[in-house]
PDB file of N, CA, C and O in Angstrom:
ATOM      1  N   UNK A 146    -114.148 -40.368  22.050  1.00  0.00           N
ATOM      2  CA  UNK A 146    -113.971 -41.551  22.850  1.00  0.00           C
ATOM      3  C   UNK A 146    -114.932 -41.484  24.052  1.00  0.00           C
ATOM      4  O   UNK A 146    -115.357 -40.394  24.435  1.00  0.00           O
ATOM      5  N   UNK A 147    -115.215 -42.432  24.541  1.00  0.00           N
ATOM      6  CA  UNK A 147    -117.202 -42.390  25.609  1.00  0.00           C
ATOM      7  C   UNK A 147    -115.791 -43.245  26.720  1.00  0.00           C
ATOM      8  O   UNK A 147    -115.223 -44.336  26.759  1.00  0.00           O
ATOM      9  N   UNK A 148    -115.756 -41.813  27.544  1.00  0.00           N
ATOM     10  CA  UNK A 148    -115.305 -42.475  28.995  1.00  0.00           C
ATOM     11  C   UNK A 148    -116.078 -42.813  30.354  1.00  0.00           C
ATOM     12  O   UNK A 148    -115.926 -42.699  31.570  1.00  0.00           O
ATOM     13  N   UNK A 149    -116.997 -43.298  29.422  1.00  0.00           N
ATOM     14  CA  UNK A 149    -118.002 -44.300  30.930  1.00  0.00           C
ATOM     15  C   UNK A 149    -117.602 -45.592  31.258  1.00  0.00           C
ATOM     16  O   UNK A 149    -117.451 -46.529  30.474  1.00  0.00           O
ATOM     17  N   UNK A 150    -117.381 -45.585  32.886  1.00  0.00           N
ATOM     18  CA  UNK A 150    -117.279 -46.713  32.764  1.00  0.00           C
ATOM     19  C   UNK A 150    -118.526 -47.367  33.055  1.00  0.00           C
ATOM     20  O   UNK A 150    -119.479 -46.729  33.501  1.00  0.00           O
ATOM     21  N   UNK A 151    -118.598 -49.158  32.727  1.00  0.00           N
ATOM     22  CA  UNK A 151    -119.963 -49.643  33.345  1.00  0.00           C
ATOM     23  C   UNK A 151    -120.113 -49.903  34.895  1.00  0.00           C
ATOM     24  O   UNK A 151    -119.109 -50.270  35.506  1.00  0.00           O
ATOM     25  N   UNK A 152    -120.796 -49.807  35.280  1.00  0.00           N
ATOM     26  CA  UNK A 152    -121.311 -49.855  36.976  1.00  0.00           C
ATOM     27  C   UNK A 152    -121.892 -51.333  37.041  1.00  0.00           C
ATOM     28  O   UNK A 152    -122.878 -51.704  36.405  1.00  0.00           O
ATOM     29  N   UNK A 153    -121.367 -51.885  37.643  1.00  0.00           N
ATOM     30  CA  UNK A 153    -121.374 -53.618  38.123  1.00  0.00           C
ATOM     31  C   UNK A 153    -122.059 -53.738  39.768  1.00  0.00           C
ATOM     32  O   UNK A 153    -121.423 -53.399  40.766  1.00  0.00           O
ATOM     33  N   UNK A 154    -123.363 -54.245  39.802  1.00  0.00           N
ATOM     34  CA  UNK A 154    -124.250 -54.474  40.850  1.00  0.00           C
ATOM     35  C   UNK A 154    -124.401 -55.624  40.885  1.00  0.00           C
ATOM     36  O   UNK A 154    -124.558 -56.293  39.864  1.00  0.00           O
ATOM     37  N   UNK A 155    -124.387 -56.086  42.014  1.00  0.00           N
ATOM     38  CA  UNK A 155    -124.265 -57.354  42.600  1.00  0.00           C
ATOM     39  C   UNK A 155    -124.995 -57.668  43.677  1.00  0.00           C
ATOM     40  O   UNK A 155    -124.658 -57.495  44.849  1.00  0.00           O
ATOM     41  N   UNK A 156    -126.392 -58.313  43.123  1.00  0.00           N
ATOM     42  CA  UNK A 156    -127.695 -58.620  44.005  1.00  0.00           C
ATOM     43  C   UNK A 156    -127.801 -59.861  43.800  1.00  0.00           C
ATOM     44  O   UNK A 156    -127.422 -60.454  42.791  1.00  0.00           O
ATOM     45  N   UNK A 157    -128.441 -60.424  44.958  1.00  0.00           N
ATOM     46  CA  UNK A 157    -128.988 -62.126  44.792  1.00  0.00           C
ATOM     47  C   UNK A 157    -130.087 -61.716  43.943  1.00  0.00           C
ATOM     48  O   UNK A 157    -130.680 -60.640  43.855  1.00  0.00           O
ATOM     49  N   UNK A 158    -130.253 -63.055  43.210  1.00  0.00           N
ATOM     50  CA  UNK A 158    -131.679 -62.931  42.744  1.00  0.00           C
ATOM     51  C   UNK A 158    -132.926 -63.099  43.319  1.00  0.00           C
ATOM     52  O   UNK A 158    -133.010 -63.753  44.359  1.00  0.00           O
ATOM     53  N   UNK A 159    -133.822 -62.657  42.853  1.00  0.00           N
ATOM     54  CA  UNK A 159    -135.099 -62.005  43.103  1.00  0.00           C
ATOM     55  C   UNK A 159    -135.917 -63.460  43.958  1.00  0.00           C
ATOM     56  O   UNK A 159    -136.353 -63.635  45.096  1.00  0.00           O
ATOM     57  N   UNK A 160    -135.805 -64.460  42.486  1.00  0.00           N
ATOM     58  CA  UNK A 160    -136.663 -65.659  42.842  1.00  0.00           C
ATOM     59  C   UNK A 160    -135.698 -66.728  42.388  1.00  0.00           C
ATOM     60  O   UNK A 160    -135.050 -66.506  41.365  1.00  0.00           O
ATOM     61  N   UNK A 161    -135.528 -67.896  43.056  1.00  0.00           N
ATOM     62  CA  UNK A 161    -135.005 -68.962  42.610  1.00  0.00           C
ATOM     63  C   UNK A 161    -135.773 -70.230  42.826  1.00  0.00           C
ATOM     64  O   UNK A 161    -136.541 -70.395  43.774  1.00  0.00           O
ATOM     65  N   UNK A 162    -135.486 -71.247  41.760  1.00  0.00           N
ATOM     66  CA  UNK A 162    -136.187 -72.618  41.732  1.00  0.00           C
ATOM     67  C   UNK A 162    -135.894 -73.403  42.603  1.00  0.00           C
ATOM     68  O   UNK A 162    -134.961 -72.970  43.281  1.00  0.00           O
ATOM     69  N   UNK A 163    -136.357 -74.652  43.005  1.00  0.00           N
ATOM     70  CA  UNK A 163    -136.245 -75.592  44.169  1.00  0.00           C
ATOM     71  C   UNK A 163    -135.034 -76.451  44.511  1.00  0.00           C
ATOM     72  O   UNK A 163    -134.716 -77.054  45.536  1.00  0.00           O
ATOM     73  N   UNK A 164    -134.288 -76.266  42.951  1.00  0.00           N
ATOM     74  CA  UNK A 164    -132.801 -76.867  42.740  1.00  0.00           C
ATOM     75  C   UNK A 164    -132.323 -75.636  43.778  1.00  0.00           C
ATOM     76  O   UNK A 164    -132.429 -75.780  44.996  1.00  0.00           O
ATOM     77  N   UNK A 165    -131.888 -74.645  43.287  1.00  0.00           N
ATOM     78  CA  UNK A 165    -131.772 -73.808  43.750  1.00  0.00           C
ATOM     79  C   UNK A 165    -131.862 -73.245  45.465  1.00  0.00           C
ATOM     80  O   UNK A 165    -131.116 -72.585  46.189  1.00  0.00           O
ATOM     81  N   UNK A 166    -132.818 -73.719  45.578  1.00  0.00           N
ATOM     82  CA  UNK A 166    -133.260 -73.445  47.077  1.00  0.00           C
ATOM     83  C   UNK A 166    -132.753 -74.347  48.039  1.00  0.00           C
ATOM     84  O   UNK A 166    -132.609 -74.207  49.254  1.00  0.00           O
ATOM     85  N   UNK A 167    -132.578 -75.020  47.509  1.00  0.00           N
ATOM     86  CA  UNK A 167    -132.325 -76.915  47.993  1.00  0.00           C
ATOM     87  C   UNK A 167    -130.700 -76.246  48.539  1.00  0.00           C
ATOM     88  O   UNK A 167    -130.497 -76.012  49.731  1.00  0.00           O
ATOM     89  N   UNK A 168    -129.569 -75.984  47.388  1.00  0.00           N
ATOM     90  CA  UNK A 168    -128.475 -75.790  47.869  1.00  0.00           C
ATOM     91  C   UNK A 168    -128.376 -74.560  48.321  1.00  0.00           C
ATOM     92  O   UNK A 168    -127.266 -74.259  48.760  1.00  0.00           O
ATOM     93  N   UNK A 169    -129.189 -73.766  48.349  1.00  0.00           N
ATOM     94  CA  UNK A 169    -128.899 -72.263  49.102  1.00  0.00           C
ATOM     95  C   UNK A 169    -128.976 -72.784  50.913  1.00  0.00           C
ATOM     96  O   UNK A 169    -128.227 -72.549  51.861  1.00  0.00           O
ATOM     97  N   UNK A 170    -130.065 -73.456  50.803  1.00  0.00           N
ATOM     98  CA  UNK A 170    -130.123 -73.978  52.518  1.00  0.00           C
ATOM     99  C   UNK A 170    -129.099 -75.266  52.711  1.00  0.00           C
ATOM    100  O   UNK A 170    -128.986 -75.577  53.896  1.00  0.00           O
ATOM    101  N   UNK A 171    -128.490 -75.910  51.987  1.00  0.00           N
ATOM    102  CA  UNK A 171    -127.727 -76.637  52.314  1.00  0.00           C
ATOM    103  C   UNK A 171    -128.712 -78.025  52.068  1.00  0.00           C
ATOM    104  O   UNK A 171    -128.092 -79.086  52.130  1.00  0.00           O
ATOM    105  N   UNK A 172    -129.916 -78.104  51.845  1.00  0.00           N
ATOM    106  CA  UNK A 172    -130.756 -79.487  52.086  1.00  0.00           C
ATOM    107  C   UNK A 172    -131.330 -79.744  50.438  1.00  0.00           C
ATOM    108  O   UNK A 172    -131.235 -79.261  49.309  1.00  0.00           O
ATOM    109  N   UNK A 173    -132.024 -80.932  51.241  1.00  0.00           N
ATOM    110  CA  UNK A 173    -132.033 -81.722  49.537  1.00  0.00           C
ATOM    111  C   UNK A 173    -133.407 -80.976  49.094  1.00  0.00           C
ATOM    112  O   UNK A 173    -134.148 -80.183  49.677  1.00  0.00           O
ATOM    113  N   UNK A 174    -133.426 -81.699  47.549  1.00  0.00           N
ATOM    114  CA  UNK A 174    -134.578 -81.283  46.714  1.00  0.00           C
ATOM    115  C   UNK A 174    -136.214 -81.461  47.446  1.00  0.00           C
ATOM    116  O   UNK A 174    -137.128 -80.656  47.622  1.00  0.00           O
ATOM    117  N   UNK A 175    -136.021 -83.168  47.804  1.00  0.00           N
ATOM    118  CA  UNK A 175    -137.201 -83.720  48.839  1.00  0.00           C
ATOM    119  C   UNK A 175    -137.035 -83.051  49.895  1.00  0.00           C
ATOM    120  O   UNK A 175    -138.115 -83.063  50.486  1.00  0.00           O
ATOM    121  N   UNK A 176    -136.185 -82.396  50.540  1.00  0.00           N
ATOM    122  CA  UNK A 176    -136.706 -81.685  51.871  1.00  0.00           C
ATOM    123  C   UNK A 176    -136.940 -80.131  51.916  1.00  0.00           C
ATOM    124  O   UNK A 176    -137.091 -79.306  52.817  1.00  0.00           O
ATOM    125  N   UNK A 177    -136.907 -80.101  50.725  1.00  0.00           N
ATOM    126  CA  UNK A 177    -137.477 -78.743  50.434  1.00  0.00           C
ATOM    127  C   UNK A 177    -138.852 -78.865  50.025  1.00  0.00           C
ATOM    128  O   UNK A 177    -139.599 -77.990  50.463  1.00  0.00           O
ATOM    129  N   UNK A 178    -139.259 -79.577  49.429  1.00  0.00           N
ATOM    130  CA  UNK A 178    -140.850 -80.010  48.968  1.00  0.00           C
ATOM    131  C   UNK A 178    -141.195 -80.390  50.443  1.00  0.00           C
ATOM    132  O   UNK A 178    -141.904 -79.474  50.860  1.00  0.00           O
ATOM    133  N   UNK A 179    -140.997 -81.428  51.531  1.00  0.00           N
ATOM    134  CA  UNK A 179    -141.357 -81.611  52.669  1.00  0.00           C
ATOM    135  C   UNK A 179    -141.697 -80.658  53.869  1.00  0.00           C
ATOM    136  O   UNK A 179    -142.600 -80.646  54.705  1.00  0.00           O
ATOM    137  N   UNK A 180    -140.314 -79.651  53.549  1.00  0.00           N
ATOM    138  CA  UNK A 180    -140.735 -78.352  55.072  1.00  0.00           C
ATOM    139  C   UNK A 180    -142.054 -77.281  54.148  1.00  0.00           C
ATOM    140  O   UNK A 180    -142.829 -76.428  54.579  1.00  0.00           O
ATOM    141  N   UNK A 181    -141.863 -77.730  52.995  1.00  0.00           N
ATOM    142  CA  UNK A 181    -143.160 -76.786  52.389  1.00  0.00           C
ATOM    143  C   UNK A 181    -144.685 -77.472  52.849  1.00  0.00           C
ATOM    144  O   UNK A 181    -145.559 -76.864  53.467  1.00  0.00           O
ATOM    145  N   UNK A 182    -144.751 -78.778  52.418  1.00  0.00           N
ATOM    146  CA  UNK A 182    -145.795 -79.720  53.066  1.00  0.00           C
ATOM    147  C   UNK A 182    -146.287 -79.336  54.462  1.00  0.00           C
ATOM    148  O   UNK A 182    -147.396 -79.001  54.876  1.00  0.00           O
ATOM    149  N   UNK A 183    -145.045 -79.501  55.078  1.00  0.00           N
ATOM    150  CA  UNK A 183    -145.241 -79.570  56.511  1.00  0.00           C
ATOM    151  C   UNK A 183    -145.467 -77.665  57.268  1.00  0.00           C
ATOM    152  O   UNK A 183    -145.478 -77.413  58.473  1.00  0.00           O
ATOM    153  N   UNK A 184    -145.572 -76.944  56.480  1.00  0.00           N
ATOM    154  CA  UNK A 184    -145.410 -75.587  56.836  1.00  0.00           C
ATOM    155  C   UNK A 184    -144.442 -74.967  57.112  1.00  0.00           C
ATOM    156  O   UNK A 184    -144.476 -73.763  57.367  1.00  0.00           O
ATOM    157  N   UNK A 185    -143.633 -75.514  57.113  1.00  0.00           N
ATOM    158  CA  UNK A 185    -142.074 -74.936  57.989  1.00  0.00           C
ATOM    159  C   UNK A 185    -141.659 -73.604  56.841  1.00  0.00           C
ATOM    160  O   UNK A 185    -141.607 -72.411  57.142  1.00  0.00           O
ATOM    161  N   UNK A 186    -141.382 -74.233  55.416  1.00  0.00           N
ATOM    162  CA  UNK A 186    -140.774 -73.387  54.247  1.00  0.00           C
ATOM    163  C   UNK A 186    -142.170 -72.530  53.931  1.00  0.00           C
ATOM    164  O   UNK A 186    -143.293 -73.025  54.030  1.00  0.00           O
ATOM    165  N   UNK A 187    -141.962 -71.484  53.629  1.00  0.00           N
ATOM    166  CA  UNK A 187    -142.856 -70.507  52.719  1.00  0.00           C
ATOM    167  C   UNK A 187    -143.792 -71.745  51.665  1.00  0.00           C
ATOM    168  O   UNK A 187    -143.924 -72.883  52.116  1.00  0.00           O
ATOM    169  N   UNK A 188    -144.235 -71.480  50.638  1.00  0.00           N
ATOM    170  CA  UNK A 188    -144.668 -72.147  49.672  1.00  0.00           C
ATOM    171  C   UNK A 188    -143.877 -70.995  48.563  1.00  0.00           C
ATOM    172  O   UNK A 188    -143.615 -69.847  48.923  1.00  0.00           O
ATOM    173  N   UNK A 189    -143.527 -71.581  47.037  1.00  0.00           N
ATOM    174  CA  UNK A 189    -142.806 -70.897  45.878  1.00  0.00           C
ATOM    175  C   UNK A 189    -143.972 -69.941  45.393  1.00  0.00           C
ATOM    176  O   UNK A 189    -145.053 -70.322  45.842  1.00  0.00           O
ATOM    177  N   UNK A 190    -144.031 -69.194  44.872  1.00  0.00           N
ATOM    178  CA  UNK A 190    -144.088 -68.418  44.110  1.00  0.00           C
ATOM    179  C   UNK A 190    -144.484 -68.715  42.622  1.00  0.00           C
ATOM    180  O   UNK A 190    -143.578 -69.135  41.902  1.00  0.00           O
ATOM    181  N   UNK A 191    -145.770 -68.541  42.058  1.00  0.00           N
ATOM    182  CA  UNK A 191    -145.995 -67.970  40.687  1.00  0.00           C
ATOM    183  C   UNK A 191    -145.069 -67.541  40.091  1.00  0.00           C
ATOM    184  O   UNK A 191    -144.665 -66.664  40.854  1.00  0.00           O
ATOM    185  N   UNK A 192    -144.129 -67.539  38.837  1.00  0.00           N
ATOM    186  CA  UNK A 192    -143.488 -66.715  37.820  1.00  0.00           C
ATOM    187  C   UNK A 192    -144.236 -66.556  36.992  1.00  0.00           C
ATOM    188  O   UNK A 192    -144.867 -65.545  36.683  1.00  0.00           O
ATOM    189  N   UNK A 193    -144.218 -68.075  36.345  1.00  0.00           N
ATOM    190  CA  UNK A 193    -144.875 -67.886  35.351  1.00  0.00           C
ATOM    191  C   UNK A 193    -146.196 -69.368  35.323  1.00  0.00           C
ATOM    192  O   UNK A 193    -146.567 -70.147  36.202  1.00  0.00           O
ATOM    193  N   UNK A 194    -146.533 -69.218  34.026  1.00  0.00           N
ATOM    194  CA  UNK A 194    -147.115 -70.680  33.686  1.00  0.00           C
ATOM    195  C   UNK A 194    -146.838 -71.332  34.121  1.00  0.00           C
ATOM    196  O   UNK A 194    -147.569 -71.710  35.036  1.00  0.00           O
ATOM    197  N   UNK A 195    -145.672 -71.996  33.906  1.00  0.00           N
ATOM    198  CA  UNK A 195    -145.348 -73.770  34.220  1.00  0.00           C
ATOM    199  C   UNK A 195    -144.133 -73.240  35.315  1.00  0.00           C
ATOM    200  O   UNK A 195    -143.781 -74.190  36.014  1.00  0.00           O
ATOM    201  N   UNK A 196    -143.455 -72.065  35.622  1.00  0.00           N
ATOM    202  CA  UNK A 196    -142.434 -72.196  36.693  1.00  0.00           C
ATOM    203  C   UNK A 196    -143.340 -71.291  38.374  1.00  0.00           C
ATOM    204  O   UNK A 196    -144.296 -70.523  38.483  1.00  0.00           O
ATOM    205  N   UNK A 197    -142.305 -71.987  39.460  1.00  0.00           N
ATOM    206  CA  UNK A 197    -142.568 -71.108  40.242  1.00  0.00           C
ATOM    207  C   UNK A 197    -140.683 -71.545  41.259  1.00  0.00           C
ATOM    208  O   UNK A 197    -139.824 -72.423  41.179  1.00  0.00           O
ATOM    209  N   UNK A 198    -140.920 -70.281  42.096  1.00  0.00           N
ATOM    210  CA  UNK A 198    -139.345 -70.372  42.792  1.00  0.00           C
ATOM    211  C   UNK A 198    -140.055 -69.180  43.952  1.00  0.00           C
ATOM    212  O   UNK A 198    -141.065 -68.477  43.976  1.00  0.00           O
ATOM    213  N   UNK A 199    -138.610 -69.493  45.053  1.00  0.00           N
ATOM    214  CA  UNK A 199    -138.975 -68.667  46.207  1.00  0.00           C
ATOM    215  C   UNK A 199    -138.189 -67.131  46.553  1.00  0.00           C
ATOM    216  O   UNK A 199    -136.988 -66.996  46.319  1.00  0.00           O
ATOM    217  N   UNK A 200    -138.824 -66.277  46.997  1.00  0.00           N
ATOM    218  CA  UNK A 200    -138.324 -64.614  46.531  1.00  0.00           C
ATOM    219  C   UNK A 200    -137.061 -65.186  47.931  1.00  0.00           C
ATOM    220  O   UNK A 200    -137.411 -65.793  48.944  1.00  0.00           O
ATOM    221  N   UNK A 201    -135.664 -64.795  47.606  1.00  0.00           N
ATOM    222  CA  UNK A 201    -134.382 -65.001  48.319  1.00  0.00           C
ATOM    223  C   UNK A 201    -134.703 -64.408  49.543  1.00  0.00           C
ATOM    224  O   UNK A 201    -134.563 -65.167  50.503  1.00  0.00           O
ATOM    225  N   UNK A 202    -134.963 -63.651  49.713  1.00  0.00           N
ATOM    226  CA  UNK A 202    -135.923 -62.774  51.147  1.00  0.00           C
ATOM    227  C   UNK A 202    -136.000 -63.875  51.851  1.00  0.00           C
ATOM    228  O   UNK A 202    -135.026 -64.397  52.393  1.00  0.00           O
ATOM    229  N   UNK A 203    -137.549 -64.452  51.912  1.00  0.00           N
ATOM    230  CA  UNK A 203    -137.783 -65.593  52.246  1.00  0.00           C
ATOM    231  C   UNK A 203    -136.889 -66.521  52.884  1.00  0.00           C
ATOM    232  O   UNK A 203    -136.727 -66.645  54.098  1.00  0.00           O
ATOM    233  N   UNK A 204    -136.215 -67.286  51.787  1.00  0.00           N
ATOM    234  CA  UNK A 204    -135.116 -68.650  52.135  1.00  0.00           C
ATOM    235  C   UNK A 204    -133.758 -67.572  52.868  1.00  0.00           C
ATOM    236  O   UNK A 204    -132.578 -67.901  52.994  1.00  0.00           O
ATOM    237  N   UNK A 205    -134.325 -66.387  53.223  1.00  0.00           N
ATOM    238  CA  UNK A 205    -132.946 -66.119  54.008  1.00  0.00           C
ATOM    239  C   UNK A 205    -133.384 -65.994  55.616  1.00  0.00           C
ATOM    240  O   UNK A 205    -132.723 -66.344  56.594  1.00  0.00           O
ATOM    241  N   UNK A 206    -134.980 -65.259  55.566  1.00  0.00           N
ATOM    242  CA  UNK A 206    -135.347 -65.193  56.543  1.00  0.00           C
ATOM    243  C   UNK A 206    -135.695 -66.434  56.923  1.00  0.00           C
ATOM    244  O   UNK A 206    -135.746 -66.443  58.153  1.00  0.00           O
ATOM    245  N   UNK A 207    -136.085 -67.981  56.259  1.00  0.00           N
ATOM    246  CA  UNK A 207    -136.429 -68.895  56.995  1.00  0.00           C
ATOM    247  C   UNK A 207    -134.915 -69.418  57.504  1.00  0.00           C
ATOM    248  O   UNK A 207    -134.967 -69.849  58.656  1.00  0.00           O
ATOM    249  N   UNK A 208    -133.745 -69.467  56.975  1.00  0.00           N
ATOM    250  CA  UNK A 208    -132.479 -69.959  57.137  1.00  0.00           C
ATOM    251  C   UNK A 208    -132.480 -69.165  58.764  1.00  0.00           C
ATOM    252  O   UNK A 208    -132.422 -69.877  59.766  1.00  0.00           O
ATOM    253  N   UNK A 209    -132.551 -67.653  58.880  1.00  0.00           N
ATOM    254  CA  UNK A 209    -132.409 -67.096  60.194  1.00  0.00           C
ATOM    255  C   UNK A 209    -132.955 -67.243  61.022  1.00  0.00           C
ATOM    256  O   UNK A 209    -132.517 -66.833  62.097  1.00  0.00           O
ATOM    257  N   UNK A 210    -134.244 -67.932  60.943  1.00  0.00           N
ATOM    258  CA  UNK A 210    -135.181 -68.489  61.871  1.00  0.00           C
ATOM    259  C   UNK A 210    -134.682 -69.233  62.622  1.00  0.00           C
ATOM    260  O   UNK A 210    -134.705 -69.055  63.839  1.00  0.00           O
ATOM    261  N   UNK A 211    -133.956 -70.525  61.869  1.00  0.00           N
ATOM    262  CA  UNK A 211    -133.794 -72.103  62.425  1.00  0.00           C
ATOM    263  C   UNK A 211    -132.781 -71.727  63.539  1.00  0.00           C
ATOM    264  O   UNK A 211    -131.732 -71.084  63.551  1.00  0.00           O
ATOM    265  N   UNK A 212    -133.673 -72.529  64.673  1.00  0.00           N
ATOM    266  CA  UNK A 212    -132.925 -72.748  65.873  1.00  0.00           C
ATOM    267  C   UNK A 212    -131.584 -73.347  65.465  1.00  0.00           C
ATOM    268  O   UNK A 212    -131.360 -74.176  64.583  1.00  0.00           O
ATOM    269  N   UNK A 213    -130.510 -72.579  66.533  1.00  0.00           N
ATOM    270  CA  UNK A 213    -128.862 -72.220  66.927  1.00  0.00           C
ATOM    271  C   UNK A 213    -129.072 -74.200  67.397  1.00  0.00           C
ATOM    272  O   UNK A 213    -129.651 -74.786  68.311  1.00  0.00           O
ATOM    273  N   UNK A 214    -128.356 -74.591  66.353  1.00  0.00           N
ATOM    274  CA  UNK A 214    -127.846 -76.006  66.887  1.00  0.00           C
ATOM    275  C   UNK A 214    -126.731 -76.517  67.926  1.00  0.00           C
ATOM    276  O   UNK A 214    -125.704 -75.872  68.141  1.00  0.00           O
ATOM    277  N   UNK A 215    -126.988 -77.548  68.450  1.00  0.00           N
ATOM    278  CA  UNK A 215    -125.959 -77.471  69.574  1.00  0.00           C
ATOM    279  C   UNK A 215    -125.612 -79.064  68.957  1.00  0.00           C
ATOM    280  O   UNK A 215    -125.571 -79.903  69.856  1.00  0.00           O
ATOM    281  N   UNK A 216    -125.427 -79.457  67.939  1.00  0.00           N
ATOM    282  CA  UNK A 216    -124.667 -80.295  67.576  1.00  0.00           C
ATOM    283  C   UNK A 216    -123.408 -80.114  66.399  1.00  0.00           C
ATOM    284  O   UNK A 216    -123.639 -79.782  65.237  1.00  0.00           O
ATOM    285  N   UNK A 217    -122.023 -80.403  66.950  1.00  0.00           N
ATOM    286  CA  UNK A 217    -121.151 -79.397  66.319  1.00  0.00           C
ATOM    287  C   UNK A 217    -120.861 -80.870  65.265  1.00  0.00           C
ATOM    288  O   UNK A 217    -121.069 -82.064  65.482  1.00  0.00           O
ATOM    289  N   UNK A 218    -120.305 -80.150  64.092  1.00  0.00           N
ATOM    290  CA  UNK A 218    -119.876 -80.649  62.779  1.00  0.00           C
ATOM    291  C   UNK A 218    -119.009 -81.993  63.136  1.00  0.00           C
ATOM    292  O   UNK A 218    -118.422 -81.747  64.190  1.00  0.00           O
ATOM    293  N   UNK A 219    -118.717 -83.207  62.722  1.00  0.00           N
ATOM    294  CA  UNK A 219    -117.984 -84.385  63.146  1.00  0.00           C
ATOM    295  C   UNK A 219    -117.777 -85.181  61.627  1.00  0.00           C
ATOM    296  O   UNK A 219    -118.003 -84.631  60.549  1.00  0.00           O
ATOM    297  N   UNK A 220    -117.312 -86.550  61.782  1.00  0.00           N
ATOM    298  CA  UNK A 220    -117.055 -87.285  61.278  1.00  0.00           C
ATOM    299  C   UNK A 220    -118.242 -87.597  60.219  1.00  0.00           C
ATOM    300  O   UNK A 220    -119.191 -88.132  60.792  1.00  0.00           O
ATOM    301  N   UNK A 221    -118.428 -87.426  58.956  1.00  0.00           N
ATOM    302  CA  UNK A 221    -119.596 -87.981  58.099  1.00  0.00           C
ATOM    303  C   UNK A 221    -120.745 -86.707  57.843  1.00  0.00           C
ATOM    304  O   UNK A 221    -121.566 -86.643  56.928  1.00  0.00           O
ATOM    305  N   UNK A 222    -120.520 -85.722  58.960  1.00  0.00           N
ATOM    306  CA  UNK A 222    -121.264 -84.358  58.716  1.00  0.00           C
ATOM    307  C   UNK A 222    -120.554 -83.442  57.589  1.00  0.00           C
ATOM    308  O   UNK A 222    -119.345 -83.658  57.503  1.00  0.00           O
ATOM    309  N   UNK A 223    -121.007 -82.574  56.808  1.00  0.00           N
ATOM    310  CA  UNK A 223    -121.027 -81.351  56.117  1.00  0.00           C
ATOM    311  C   UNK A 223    -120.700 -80.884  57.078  1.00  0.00           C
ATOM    312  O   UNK A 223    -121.050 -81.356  58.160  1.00  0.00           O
ATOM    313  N   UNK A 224    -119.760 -79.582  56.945  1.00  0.00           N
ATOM    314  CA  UNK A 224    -119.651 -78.449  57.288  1.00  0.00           C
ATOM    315  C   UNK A 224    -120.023 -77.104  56.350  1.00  0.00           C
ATOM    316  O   UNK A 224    -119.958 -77.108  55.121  1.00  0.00           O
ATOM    317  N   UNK A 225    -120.397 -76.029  57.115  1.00  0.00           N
ATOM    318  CA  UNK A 225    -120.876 -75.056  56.719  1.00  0.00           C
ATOM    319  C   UNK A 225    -121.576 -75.021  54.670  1.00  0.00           C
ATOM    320  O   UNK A 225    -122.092 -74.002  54.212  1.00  0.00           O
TER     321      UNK A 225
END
């Protein structure tokens, strides 16, 4: 009888697509293509041929960047 058990690791992934990125920051598809335009976002990443996505690094360090808002959550806003 094989008494191993399996070992379960639990990492974000490496690279994710713009769907992806869009709801990791909370913002839409177009304003993820826009802060890229505008310089704000990194630019994606090469995978492959026809895909590219942004290394989670990145969309965590740009998320930690953004200036501490001083407008608190209300009526018609998202929260967290």
């Amino acid at each position: 009888m094989n008494n191993r058990r399996a070992t379960i690791i639990q990492a974000p992934p490496l690279l994710v697509g713009r769907v992806e990125a869009a709801r990791a920051l909370g913002i839409s598809d177009s304003t993820v293509e826009l802060l890229v335009r505008q310089g704000e976002l990194p630019p994606p990443r090469q995978i492959s041929k026809g895909r590219t996505g942004w290394p989670w690094r990145e969309l965590q360090e740009f998320a930690e960047s953004r200036p501490v808002s001083t407008m608190l959550p209300g009526p018609g806003r998202q929260q967290g």
